[in-house]
Amino acid sequence: MADSSFDIVSKVERQEVDNALNQAAKEISQRYDFKGVGASISWSGDKILMEANSEDRVKAVLDVFQSKLIKRGISLKALDAGEPQLSGKEYKIFASIKEGISQENAKKVAKIIRDEGPKGVKAQVQGDELRVSSKSRDALQAVIALLKGKEFDFAMQFVNYR
């Protein structure tokens, strides 16, 4: 019988991020506490730019955006937001969306699978994803349960289960 396998990836739906950004921009334009403070959120190349005239306001813009991401099912671990920076009279926060599992993180996950997972499960790093294979589908289910119980500093999804 052939091995069963699945891939561990860290991907974000770009359209969902765009929808969350548009919802946040709409809320910021309509909310009373953002009137007259120059608060805005928009794409700046492949980064997200948040602006306001005070540090507290720009942090509030970030908070609104984070709440919209959560409602759309996007993990906040995929959002890499910087610290507020003063630029002229404006405070700005640049944020980016992290995708892909780094080699270092993939090795950590593979080590956890080797040390704590069921016997006979193999994990191979393939670029920015991790392929996990085994003869037993139950062993793969156990690996997924094990990894869901752990806390990682990146978002992960399980795809191509076959």
PDB file of C-alpha atoms in Angstrom:
ATOM      1  CA  MET A   1       0.000   0.000   0.000  1.00  0.00           C
ATOM      2  CA  ALA A   2       1.288   3.480  -0.846  1.00  0.00           C
ATOM      3  CA  ASP A   3       2.125   6.023   1.840  1.00  0.00           C
ATOM      4  CA  SER A   4      -0.477   8.563   2.843  1.00  0.00           C
ATOM      5  CA  SER A   5       0.708  12.141   3.256  1.00  0.00           C
ATOM      6  CA  PHE A   6      -0.188  15.774   3.886  1.00  0.00           C
ATOM      7  CA  ASP A   7       1.634  19.094   3.619  1.00  0.00           C
ATOM      8  CA  ILE A   8       2.107  21.663   6.364  1.00  0.00           C
ATOM      9  CA  VAL A   9       2.074  25.153   4.840  1.00  0.00           C
ATOM     10  CA  SER A  10       1.812  28.753   5.995  1.00  0.00           C
ATOM     11  CA  LYS A  11      -0.280  30.583   3.408  1.00  0.00           C
ATOM     12  CA  VAL A  12      -2.693  33.492   3.565  1.00  0.00           C
ATOM     13  CA  GLU A  13      -5.580  34.204   1.193  1.00  0.00           C
ATOM     14  CA  ARG A  14      -4.530  37.521  -0.330  1.00  0.00           C
ATOM     15  CA  GLN A  15      -8.171  38.312  -1.199  1.00  0.00           C
ATOM     16  CA  GLU A  16      -9.257  37.828   2.427  1.00  0.00           C
ATOM     17  CA  VAL A  17      -6.511  40.222   3.599  1.00  0.00           C
ATOM     18  CA  ASP A  18      -7.671  42.724   0.984  1.00  0.00           C
ATOM     19  CA  ASN A  19     -11.296  42.350   2.144  1.00  0.00           C
ATOM     20  CA  ALA A  20     -10.259  42.845   5.795  1.00  0.00           C
ATOM     21  CA  LEU A  21      -8.270  45.955   4.819  1.00  0.00           C
ATOM     22  CA  ASN A  22     -11.238  47.392   2.914  1.00  0.00           C
ATOM     23  CA  GLN A  23     -13.593  46.715   5.841  1.00  0.00           C
ATOM     24  CA  ALA A  24     -11.141  48.358   8.258  1.00  0.00           C
ATOM     25  CA  ALA A  25     -10.794  51.403   5.961  1.00  0.00           C
ATOM     26  CA  LYS A  26     -14.581  51.739   5.794  1.00  0.00           C
ATOM     27  CA  GLU A  27     -14.960  51.490   9.584  1.00  0.00           C
ATOM     28  CA  ILE A  28     -12.148  54.031  10.141  1.00  0.00           C
ATOM     29  CA  SER A  29     -13.786  56.496   7.732  1.00  0.00           C
ATOM     30  CA  GLN A  30     -17.146  56.194   9.546  1.00  0.00           C
ATOM     31  CA  ARG A  31     -16.185  55.999  13.228  1.00  0.00           C
ATOM     32  CA  TYR A  32     -16.625  59.154  15.306  1.00  0.00           C
ATOM     33  CA  ASP A  33     -13.372  58.765  17.273  1.00  0.00           C
ATOM     34  CA  PHE A  34     -11.384  58.756  14.007  1.00  0.00           C
ATOM     35  CA  LYS A  35     -12.894  62.025  12.671  1.00  0.00           C
ATOM     36  CA  GLY A  36     -10.299  64.720  12.048  1.00  0.00           C
ATOM     37  CA  VAL A  37      -7.230  62.690  13.074  1.00  0.00           C
ATOM     38  CA  GLY A  38      -6.088  61.786   9.558  1.00  0.00           C
ATOM     39  CA  ALA A  39      -6.505  58.065  10.239  1.00  0.00           C
ATOM     40  CA  SER A  40      -6.125  55.809   7.197  1.00  0.00           C
ATOM     41  CA  ILE A  41      -5.128  52.302   6.173  1.00  0.00           C
ATOM     42  CA  SER A  42      -4.022  51.272   2.681  1.00  0.00           C
ATOM     43  CA  TRP A  43      -1.699  49.088   0.627  1.00  0.00           C
ATOM     44  CA  SER A  44       1.761  50.534   0.057  1.00  0.00           C
ATOM     45  CA  GLY A  45       3.299  48.138  -2.429  1.00  0.00           C
ATOM     46  CA  ASP A  46       3.168  44.743  -0.734  1.00  0.00           C
ATOM     47  CA  LYS A  47       3.061  46.273   2.758  1.00  0.00           C
ATOM     48  CA  ILE A  48       0.093  47.708   4.641  1.00  0.00           C
ATOM     49  CA  LEU A  49       0.422  51.335   5.730  1.00  0.00           C
ATOM     50  CA  MET A  50      -1.539  52.722   8.701  1.00  0.00           C
ATOM     51  CA  GLU A  51      -1.429  56.449   9.451  1.00  0.00           C
ATOM     52  CA  ALA A  52      -2.865  58.833  12.066  1.00  0.00           C
ATOM     53  CA  ASN A  53      -1.828  62.038  13.845  1.00  0.00           C
ATOM     54  CA  SER A  54      -1.121  60.392  17.231  1.00  0.00           C
ATOM     55  CA  GLU A  55       0.498  57.168  18.407  1.00  0.00           C
ATOM     56  CA  ASP A  56      -2.684  56.043  20.192  1.00  0.00           C
ATOM     57  CA  ARG A  57      -4.823  56.610  17.088  1.00  0.00           C
ATOM     58  CA  VAL A  58      -2.477  54.671  14.785  1.00  0.00           C
ATOM     59  CA  LYS A  59      -2.490  51.787  17.304  1.00  0.00           C
ATOM     60  CA  ALA A  60      -6.297  51.925  17.264  1.00  0.00           C
ATOM     61  CA  VAL A  61      -6.204  51.646  13.438  1.00  0.00           C
ATOM     62  CA  LEU A  62      -4.009  48.543  13.810  1.00  0.00           C
ATOM     63  CA  ASP A  63      -6.472  47.131  16.360  1.00  0.00           C
ATOM     64  CA  VAL A  64      -9.418  47.640  13.970  1.00  0.00           C
ATOM     65  CA  PHE A  65      -7.465  45.906  11.174  1.00  0.00           C
ATOM     66  CA  GLN A  66      -6.540  42.980  13.449  1.00  0.00           C
ATOM     67  CA  SER A  67     -10.178  42.495  14.462  1.00  0.00           C
ATOM     68  CA  LYS A  68     -11.194  42.397  10.777  1.00  0.00           C
ATOM     69  CA  LEU A  69      -8.481  39.786  10.051  1.00  0.00           C
ATOM     70  CA  ILE A  70      -9.748  37.587  12.895  1.00  0.00           C
ATOM     71  CA  LYS A  71     -13.349  37.828  11.626  1.00  0.00           C
ATOM     72  CA  ARG A  72     -12.120  36.686   8.203  1.00  0.00           C
ATOM     73  CA  GLY A  73     -10.340  33.651   9.677  1.00  0.00           C
ATOM     74  CA  ILE A  74      -6.760  34.890   9.209  1.00  0.00           C
ATOM     75  CA  SER A  75      -4.331  34.159  12.032  1.00  0.00           C
ATOM     76  CA  LEU A  76      -2.655  37.227  13.561  1.00  0.00           C
ATOM     77  CA  LYS A  77       0.597  35.233  13.491  1.00  0.00           C
ATOM     78  CA  ALA A  78       0.667  35.949   9.746  1.00  0.00           C
ATOM     79  CA  LEU A  79       0.630  39.720  10.395  1.00  0.00           C
ATOM     80  CA  ASP A  80       4.028  41.271  11.053  1.00  0.00           C
ATOM     81  CA  ALA A  81       3.329  44.820  12.301  1.00  0.00           C
ATOM     82  CA  GLY A  82       6.129  47.235  13.130  1.00  0.00           C
ATOM     83  CA  GLU A  83       6.259  49.882  15.848  1.00  0.00           C
ATOM     84  CA  PRO A  84       4.644  53.317  15.346  1.00  0.00           C
ATOM     85  CA  GLN A  85       7.119  55.745  13.759  1.00  0.00           C
ATOM     86  CA  LEU A  86       6.860  59.521  13.722  1.00  0.00           C
ATOM     87  CA  SER A  87       7.102  60.885  10.187  1.00  0.00           C
ATOM     88  CA  GLY A  88       6.631  64.654  10.118  1.00  0.00           C
ATOM     89  CA  LYS A  89       3.350  65.213  11.966  1.00  0.00           C
ATOM     90  CA  GLU A  90       2.031  61.734  11.226  1.00  0.00           C
ATOM     91  CA  TYR A  91       2.546  58.442  13.038  1.00  0.00           C
ATOM     92  CA  LYS A  92       2.856  55.435  10.715  1.00  0.00           C
ATOM     93  CA  ILE A  93       2.861  51.680  11.173  1.00  0.00           C
ATOM     94  CA  PHE A  94       4.042  49.410   8.371  1.00  0.00           C
ATOM     95  CA  ALA A  95       2.793  45.820   8.458  1.00  0.00           C
ATOM     96  CA  SER A  96       3.463  42.878   6.185  1.00  0.00           C
ATOM     97  CA  ILE A  97       1.889  39.474   5.694  1.00  0.00           C
ATOM     98  CA  LYS A  98       4.232  36.532   6.402  1.00  0.00           C
ATOM     99  CA  GLU A  99       3.872  33.467   4.202  1.00  0.00           C
ATOM    100  CA  GLY A 100       5.855  30.258   3.968  1.00  0.00           C
ATOM    101  CA  ILE A 101       7.590  28.280   6.695  1.00  0.00           C
ATOM    102  CA  SER A 102      11.253  29.194   7.198  1.00  0.00           C
ATOM    103  CA  GLN A 103      13.869  26.404   7.110  1.00  0.00           C
ATOM    104  CA  GLU A 104      14.485  26.896  10.834  1.00  0.00           C
ATOM    105  CA  ASN A 105      10.777  26.565  11.737  1.00  0.00           C
ATOM    106  CA  ALA A 106      10.343  23.576   9.388  1.00  0.00           C
ATOM    107  CA  LYS A 107      13.228  21.811  11.156  1.00  0.00           C
ATOM    108  CA  LYS A 108      11.622  22.524  14.571  1.00  0.00           C
ATOM    109  CA  VAL A 109       8.308  21.018  13.420  1.00  0.00           C
ATOM    110  CA  ALA A 110      10.080  17.997  11.876  1.00  0.00           C
ATOM    111  CA  LYS A 111      11.960  17.436  15.164  1.00  0.00           C
ATOM    112  CA  ILE A 112       8.700  17.553  17.162  1.00  0.00           C
ATOM    113  CA  ILE A 113       7.142  15.012  14.764  1.00  0.00           C
ATOM    114  CA  ARG A 114      10.227  12.752  15.066  1.00  0.00           C
ATOM    115  CA  ASP A 115      10.468  13.008  18.873  1.00  0.00           C
ATOM    116  CA  GLU A 116       6.817  13.063  19.963  1.00  0.00           C
ATOM    117  CA  GLY A 117       4.886  11.701  16.986  1.00  0.00           C
ATOM    118  CA  PRO A 118       3.951   8.093  16.229  1.00  0.00           C
ATOM    119  CA  LYS A 119       6.587   5.686  14.876  1.00  0.00           C
ATOM    120  CA  GLY A 120       6.982   5.365  11.124  1.00  0.00           C
ATOM    121  CA  VAL A 121       6.089   8.979  10.320  1.00  0.00           C
ATOM    122  CA  LYS A 122       8.517  10.813   8.024  1.00  0.00           C
ATOM    123  CA  ALA A 123       8.776  14.607   7.638  1.00  0.00           C
ATOM    124  CA  GLN A 124      10.656  16.220   4.732  1.00  0.00           C
ATOM    125  CA  VAL A 125      11.277  19.926   4.166  1.00  0.00           C
ATOM    126  CA  GLN A 126      10.273  20.943   0.625  1.00  0.00           C
ATOM    127  CA  GLY A 127      11.041  24.607   0.024  1.00  0.00           C
ATOM    128  CA  ASP A 128       8.740  26.656   2.266  1.00  0.00           C
ATOM    129  CA  GLU A 129       6.524  23.722   3.238  1.00  0.00           C
ATOM    130  CA  LEU A 130       6.813  20.409   5.050  1.00  0.00           C
ATOM    131  CA  ARG A 131       5.620  17.039   3.689  1.00  0.00           C
ATOM    132  CA  VAL A 132       4.588  14.494   6.318  1.00  0.00           C
ATOM    133  CA  SER A 133       4.075  10.880   5.211  1.00  0.00           C
ATOM    134  CA  SER A 134       3.270   7.534   6.804  1.00  0.00           C
ATOM    135  CA  LYS A 135       1.779   4.158   5.905  1.00  0.00           C
ATOM    136  CA  SER A 136      -0.954   4.694   8.509  1.00  0.00           C
ATOM    137  CA  ARG A 137      -3.587   7.410   8.110  1.00  0.00           C
ATOM    138  CA  ASP A 138      -4.250   7.192  11.861  1.00  0.00           C
ATOM    139  CA  ALA A 139      -0.608   8.167  12.488  1.00  0.00           C
ATOM    140  CA  LEU A 140      -1.070  11.236  10.264  1.00  0.00           C
ATOM    141  CA  GLN A 141      -4.222  12.183  12.179  1.00  0.00           C
ATOM    142  CA  ALA A 142      -2.223  11.867  15.412  1.00  0.00           C
ATOM    143  CA  VAL A 143       0.504  14.165  14.000  1.00  0.00           C
ATOM    144  CA  ILE A 144      -2.102  16.806  13.064  1.00  0.00           C
ATOM    145  CA  ALA A 145      -3.607  16.608  16.562  1.00  0.00           C
ATOM    146  CA  LEU A 146      -0.114  16.846  18.123  1.00  0.00           C
ATOM    147  CA  LEU A 147       0.805  19.947  16.083  1.00  0.00           C
ATOM    148  CA  LYS A 148      -2.541  21.654  16.726  1.00  0.00           C
ATOM    149  CA  GLY A 149      -1.854  21.268  20.450  1.00  0.00           C
ATOM    150  CA  LYS A 150       1.519  23.041  20.170  1.00  0.00           C
ATOM    151  CA  GLU A 151       2.074  26.792  20.062  1.00  0.00           C
ATOM    152  CA  PHE A 152       4.139  28.072  17.121  1.00  0.00           C
ATOM    153  CA  ASP A 153       5.090  31.637  16.169  1.00  0.00           C
ATOM    154  CA  PHE A 154       3.733  31.186  12.632  1.00  0.00           C
ATOM    155  CA  ALA A 155       0.354  30.259  11.208  1.00  0.00           C
ATOM    156  CA  MET A 156       0.081  26.749   9.787  1.00  0.00           C
ATOM    157  CA  GLN A 157      -2.460  24.908   7.669  1.00  0.00           C
ATOM    158  CA  PHE A 158      -2.678  21.238   6.750  1.00  0.00           C
ATOM    159  CA  VAL A 159      -3.325  20.663   3.020  1.00  0.00           C
ATOM    160  CA  ASN A 160      -3.157  17.921   0.345  1.00  0.00           C
ATOM    161  CA  TYR A 161      -4.240  15.176   2.764  1.00  0.00           C
ATOM    162  CA  ARG A 162      -4.234  11.971   0.736  1.00  0.00           C
TER     163      ARG A 162
END
